Tab-separated table of N, CA, C and O in Angstrom:
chain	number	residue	atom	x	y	z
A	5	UNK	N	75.295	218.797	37.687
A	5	UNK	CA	75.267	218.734	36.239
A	5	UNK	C	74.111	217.887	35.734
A	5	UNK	O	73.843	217.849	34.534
A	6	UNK	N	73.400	217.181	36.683
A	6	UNK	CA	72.025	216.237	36.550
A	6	UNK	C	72.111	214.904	35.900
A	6	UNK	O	71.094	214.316	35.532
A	7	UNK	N	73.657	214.270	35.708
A	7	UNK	CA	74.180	213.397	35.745
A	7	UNK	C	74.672	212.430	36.814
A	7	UNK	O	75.348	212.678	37.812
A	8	UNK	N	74.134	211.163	36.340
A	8	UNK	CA	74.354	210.117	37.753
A	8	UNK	C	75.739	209.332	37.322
A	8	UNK	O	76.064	208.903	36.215
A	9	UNK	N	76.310	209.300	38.342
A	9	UNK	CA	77.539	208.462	37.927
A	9	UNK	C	77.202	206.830	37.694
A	9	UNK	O	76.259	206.126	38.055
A	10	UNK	N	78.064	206.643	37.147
A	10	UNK	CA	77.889	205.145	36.600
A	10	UNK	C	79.149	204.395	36.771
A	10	UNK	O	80.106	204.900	36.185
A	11	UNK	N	79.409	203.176	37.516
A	11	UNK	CA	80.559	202.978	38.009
A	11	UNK	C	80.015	201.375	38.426
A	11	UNK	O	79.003	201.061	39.053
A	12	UNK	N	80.856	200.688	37.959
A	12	UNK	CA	81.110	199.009	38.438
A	12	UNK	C	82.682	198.895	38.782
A	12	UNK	O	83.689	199.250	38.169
A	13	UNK	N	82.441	198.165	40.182
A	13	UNK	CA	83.683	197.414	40.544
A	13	UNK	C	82.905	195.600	40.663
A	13	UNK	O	81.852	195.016	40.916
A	14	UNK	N	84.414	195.359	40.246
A	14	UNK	CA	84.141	194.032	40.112
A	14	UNK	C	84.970	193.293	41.562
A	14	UNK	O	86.031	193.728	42.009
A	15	UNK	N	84.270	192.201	42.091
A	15	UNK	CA	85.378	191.348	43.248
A	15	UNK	C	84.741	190.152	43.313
A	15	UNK	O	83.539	189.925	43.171
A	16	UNK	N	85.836	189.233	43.590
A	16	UNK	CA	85.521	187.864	43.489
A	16	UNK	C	84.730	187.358	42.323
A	16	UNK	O	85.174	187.345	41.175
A	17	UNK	N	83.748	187.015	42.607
A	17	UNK	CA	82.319	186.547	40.904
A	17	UNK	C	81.173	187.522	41.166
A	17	UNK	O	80.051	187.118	40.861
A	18	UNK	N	81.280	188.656	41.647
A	18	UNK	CA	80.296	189.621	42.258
A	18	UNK	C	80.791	191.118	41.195
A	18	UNK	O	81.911	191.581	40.978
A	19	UNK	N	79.359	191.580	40.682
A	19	UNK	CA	79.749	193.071	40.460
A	19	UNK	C	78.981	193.794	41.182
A	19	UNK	O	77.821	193.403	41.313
A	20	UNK	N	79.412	195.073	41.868
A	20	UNK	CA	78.896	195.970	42.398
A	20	UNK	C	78.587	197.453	41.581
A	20	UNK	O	79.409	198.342	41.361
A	21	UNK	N	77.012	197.425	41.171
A	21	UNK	CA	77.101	198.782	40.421
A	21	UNK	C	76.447	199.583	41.066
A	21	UNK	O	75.416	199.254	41.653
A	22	UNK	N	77.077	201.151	41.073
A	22	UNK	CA	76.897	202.073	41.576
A	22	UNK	C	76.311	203.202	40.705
A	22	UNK	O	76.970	203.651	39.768
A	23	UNK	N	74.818	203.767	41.063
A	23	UNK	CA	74.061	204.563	39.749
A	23	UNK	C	73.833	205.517	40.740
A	23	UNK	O	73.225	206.455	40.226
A	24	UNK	N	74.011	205.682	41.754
A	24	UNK	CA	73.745	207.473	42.847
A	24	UNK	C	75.084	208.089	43.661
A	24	UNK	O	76.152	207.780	44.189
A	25	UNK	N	74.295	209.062	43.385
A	25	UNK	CA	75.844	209.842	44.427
A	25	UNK	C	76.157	209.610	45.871
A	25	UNK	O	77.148	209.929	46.527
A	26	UNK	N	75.095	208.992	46.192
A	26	UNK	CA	74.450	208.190	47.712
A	26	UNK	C	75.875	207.493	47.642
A	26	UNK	O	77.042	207.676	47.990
A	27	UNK	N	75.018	206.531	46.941
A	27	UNK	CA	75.727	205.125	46.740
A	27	UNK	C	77.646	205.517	46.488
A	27	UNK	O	78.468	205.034	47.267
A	28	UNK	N	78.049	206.375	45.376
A	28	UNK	CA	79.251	206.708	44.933
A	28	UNK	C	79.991	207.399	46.602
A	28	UNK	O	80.979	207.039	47.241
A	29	UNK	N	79.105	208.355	46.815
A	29	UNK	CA	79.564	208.950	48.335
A	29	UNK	C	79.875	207.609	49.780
A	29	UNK	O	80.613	207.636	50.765
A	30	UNK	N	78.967	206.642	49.284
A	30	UNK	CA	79.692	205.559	50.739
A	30	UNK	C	80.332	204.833	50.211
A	30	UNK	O	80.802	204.049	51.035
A	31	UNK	N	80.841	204.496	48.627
A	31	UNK	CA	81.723	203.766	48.296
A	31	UNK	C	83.150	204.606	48.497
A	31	UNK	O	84.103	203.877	48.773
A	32	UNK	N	83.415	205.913	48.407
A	32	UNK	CA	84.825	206.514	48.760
A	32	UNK	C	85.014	206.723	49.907
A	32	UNK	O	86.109	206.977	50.409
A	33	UNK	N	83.810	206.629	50.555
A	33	UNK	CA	83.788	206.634	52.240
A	33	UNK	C	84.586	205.418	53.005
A	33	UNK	O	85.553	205.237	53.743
A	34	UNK	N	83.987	205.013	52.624
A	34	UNK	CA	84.451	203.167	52.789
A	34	UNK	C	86.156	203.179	52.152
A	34	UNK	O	87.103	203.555	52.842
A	35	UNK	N	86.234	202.891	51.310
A	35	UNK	CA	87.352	202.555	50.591
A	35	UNK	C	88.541	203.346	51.119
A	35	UNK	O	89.518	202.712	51.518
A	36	UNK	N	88.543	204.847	51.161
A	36	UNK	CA	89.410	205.728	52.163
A	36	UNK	C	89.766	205.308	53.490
A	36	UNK	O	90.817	205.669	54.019
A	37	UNK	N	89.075	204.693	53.945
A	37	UNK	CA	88.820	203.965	55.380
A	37	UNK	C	89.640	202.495	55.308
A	37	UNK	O	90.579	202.119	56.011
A	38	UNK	N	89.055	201.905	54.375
A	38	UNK	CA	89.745	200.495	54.634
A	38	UNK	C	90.733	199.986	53.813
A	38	UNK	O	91.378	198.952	53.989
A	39	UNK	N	90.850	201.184	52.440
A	39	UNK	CA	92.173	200.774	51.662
A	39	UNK	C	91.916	199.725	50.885
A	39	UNK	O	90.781	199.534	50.448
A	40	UNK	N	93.010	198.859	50.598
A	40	UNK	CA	93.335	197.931	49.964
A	40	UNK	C	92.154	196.867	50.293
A	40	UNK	O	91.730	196.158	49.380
A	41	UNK	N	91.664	196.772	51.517
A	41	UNK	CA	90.638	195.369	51.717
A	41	UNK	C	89.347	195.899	51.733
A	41	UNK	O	88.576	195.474	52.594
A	42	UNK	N	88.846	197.012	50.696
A	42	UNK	CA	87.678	196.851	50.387
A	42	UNK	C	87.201	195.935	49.120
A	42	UNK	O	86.418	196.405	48.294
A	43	UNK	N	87.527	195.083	49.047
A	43	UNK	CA	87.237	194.089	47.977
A	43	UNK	C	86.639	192.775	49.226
A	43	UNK	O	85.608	192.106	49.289
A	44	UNK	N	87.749	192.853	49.997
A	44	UNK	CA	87.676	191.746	50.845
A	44	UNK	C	86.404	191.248	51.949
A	44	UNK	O	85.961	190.183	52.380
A	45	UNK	N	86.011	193.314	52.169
A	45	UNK	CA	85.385	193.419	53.134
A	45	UNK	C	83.401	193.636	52.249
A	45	UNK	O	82.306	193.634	52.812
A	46	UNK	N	83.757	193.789	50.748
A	46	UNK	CA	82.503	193.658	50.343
A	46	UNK	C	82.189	191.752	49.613
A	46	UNK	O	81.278	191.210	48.988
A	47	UNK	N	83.609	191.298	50.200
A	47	UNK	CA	83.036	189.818	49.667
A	47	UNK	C	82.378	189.709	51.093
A	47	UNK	O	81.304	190.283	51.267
A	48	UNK	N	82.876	189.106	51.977
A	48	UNK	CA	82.654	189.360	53.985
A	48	UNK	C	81.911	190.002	54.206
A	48	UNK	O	80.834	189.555	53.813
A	49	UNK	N	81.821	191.089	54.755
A	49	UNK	CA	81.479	192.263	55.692
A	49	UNK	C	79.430	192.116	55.205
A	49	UNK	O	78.840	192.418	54.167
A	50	UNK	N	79.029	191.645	56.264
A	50	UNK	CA	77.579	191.578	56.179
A	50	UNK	C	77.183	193.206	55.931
A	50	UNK	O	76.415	193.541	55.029
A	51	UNK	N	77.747	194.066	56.760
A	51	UNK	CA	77.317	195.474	56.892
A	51	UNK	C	77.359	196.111	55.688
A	51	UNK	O	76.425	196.758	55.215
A	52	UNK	N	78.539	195.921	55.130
A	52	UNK	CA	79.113	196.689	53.954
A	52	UNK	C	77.766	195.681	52.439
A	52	UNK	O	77.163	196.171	51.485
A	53	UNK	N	77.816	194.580	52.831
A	53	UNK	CA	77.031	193.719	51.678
A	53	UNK	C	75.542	194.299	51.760
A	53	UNK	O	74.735	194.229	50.833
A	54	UNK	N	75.316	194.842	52.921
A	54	UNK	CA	73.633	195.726	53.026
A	54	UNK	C	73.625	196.869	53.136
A	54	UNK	O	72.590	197.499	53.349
A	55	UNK	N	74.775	197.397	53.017
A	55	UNK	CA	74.931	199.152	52.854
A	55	UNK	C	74.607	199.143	50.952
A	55	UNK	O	73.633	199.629	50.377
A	56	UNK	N	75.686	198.487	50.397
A	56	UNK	CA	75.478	198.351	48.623
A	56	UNK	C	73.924	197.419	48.208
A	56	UNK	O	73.510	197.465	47.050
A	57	UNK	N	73.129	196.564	49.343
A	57	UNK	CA	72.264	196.026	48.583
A	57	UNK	C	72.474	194.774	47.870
A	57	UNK	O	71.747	194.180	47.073
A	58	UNK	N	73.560	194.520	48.305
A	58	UNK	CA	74.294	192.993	48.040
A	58	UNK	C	73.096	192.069	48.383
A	58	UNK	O	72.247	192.372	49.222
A	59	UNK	N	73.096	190.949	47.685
A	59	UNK	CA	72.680	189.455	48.113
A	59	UNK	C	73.014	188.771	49.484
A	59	UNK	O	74.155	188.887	49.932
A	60	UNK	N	72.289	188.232	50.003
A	60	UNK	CA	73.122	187.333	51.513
A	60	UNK	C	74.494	186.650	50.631
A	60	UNK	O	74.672	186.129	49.530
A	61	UNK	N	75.360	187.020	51.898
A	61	UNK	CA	75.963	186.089	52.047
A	61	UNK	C	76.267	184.222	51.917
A	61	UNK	O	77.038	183.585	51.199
A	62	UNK	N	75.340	183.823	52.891
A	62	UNK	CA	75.197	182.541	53.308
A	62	UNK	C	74.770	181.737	51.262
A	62	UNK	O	75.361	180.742	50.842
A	63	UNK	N	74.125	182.201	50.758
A	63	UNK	CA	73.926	181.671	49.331
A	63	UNK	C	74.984	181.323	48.461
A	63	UNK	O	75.026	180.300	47.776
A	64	UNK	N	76.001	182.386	48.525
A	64	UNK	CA	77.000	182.405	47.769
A	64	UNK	C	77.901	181.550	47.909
A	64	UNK	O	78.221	180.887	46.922
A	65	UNK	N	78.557	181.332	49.178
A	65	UNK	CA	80.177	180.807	49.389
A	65	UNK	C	80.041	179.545	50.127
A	65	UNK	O	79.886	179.422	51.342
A	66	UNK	N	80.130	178.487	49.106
A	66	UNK	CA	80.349	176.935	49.803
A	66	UNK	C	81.314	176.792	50.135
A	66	UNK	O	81.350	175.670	50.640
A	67	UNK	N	82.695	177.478	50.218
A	67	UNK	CA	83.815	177.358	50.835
A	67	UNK	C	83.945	177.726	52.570
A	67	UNK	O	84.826	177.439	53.380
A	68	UNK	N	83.036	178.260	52.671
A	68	UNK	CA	82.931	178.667	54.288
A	68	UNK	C	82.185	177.589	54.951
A	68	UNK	O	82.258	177.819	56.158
A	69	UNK	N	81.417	176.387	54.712
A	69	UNK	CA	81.025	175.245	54.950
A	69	UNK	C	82.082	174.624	55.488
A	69	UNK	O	82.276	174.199	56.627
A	70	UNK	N	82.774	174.629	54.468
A	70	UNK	CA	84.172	173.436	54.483
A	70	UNK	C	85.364	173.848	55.763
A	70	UNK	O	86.087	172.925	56.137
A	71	UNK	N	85.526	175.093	56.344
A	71	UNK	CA	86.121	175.489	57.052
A	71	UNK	C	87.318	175.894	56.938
A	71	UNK	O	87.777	175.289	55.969
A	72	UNK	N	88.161	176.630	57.405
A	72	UNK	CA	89.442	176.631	57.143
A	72	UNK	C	90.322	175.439	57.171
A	72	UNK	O	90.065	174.480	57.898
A	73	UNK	N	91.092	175.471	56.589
A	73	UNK	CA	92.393	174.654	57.100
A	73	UNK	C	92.680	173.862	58.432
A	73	UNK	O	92.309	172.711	58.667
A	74	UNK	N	93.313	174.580	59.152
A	74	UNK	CA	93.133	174.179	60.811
A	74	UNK	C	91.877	173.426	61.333
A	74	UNK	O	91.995	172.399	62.001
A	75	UNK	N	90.847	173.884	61.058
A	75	UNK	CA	89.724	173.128	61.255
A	75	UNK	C	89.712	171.750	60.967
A	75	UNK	O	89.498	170.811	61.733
A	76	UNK	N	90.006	171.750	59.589
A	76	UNK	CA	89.625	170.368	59.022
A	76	UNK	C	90.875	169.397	59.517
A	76	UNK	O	90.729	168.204	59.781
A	77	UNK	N	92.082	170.091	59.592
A	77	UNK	CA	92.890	169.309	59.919
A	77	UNK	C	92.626	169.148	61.461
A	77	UNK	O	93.053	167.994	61.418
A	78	UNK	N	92.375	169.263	62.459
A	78	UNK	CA	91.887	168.844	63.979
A	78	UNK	C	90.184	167.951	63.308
A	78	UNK	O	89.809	167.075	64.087
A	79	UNK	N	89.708	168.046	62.652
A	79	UNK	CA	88.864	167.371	62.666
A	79	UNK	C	89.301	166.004	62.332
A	79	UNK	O	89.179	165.015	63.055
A	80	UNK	N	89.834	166.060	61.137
A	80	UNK	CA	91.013	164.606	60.623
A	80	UNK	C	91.481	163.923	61.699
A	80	UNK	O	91.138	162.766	61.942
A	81	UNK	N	92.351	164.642	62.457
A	81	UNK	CA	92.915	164.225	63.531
A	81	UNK	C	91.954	163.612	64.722
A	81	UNK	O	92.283	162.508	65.154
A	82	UNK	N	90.976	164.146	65.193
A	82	UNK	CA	90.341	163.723	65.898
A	82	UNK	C	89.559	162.349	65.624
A	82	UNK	O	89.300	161.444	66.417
A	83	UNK	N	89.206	162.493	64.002
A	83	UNK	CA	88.481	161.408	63.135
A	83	UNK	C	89.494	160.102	63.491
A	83	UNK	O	89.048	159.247	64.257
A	84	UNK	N	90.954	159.933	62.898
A	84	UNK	CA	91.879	159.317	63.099
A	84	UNK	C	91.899	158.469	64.444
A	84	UNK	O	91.868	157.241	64.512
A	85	UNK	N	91.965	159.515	65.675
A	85	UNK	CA	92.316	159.011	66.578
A	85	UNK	C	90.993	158.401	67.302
A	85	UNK	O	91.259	157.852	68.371
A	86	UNK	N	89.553	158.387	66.914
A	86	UNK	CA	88.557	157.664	67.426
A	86	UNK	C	89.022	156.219	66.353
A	86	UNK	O	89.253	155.196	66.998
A	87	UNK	N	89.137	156.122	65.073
A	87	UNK	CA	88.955	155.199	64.548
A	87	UNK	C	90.600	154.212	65.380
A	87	UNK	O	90.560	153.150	66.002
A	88	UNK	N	91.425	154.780	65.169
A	88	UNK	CA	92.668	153.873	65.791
A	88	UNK	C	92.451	153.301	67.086
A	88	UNK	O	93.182	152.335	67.303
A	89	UNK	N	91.432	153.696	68.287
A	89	UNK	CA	91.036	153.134	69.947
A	89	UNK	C	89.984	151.653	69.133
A	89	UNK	O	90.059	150.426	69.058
A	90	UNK	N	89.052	152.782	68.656
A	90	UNK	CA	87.877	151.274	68.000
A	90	UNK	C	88.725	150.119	67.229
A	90	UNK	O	88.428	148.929	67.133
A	91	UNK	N	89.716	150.708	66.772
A	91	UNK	CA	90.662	148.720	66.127
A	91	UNK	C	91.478	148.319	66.990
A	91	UNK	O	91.873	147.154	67.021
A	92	UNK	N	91.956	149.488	68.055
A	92	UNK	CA	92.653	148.774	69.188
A	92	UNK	C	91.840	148.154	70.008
A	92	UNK	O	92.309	147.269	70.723
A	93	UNK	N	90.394	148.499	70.084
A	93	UNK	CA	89.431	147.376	71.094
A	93	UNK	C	89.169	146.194	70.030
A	93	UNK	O	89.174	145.081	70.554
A	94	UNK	N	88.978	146.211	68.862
A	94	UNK	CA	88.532	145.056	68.240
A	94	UNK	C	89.648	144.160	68.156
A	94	UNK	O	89.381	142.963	68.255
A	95	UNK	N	91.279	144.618	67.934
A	95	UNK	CA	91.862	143.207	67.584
A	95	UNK	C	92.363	142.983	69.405
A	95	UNK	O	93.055	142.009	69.702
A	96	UNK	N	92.064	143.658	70.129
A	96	UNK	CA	92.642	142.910	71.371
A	96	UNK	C	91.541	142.043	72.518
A	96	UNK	O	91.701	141.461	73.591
A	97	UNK	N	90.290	142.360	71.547
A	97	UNK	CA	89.099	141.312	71.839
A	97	UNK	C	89.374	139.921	70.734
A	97	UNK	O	88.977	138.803	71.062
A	98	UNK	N	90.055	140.146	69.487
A	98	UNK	CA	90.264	139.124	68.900
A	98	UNK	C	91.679	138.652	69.136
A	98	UNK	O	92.042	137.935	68.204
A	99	UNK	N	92.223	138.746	69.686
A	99	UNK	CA	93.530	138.425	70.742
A	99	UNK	C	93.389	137.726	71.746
A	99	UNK	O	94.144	136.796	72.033
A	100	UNK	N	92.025	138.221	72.662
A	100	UNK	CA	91.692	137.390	73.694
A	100	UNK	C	90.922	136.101	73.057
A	100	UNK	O	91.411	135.014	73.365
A	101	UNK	N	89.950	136.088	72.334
A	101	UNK	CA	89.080	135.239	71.704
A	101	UNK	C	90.266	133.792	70.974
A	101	UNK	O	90.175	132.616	71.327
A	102	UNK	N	90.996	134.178	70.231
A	102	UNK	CA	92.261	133.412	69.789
A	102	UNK	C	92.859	132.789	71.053
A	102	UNK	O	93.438	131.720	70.854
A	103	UNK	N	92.838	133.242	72.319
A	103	UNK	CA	94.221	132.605	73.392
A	103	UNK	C	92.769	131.580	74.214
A	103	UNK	O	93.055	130.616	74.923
A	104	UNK	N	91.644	131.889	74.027
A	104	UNK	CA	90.505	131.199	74.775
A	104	UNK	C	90.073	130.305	74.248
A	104	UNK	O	89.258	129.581	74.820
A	105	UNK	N	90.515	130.062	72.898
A	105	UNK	CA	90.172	128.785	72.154
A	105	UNK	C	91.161	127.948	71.827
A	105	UNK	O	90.948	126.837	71.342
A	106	UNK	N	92.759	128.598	72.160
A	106	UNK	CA	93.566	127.383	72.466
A	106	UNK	C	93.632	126.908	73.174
A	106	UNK	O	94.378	125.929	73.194
C-alpha cells in the first residue's frame, strides 16, 4: 500500500520506534518467540538491543554496578568478618600490653 508502519513500544525509560517492515517483521518475530519477556529481553539482551539499533547497554543501567542482592550481601559479610579478626588482633595485643605493665 506504500505505507510504512509506525509503531512505538515503550520499556523501562527506553522507547523503541519501529518505521520498516524489516524492523516490524523482527519485532513479531521476536515477541512470538519470547512472549511476555520481550520487554525484558530488549532492556538485557545485547543481541536483541543491536538487532533494533538500541544504545549500549553498559551507559544506561547503574543498577548492574551495584550487583544483585546475594552479592552484596556475601560481600557485607565478608567485609564484617575481616573487620571483626582486625579488633580481635588489636584488643588482645591491648590485653597483652595491659598484663605487661602490671
Amino acid at each position: 500500500e506504500g505505507t510504512s508502519p509506525e509503531l512505538k513500544i515503550k520499556f523501562a525509560k527506553e522507547v523503541l520506534e519501529i518505521t520498516s517492515w524489516t524492523g516490524r517483521l523482527y519485532y513479531n518475530g521476536f515477541s512470538s518467540l519470547l512472549g511476555t519477556g520481550m520487554n525484558v529481553h530488549l532492556k538485557e539482551n545485547g543481541f536483541l538491543r543491536s538487532v533494533f539499533n538500541l544504545d549500549d547497554l553498559e551507559a544506561e543501567d547503574g543498577q548492574k554496578a551495584k550487583g544483585n542482592r546475594f552479592e552484596r550481601q556475601q560481600a557485607n559479610k565478608a567485609a564484617f568478618k575481616s573487620r571483626t579478626q582486625a579488633l580481635k588482633k588489636i584488643r588482645a595485643n591491648k590485653a597483652t600490653r595491659t598484663q605487661q605493665e602490671e
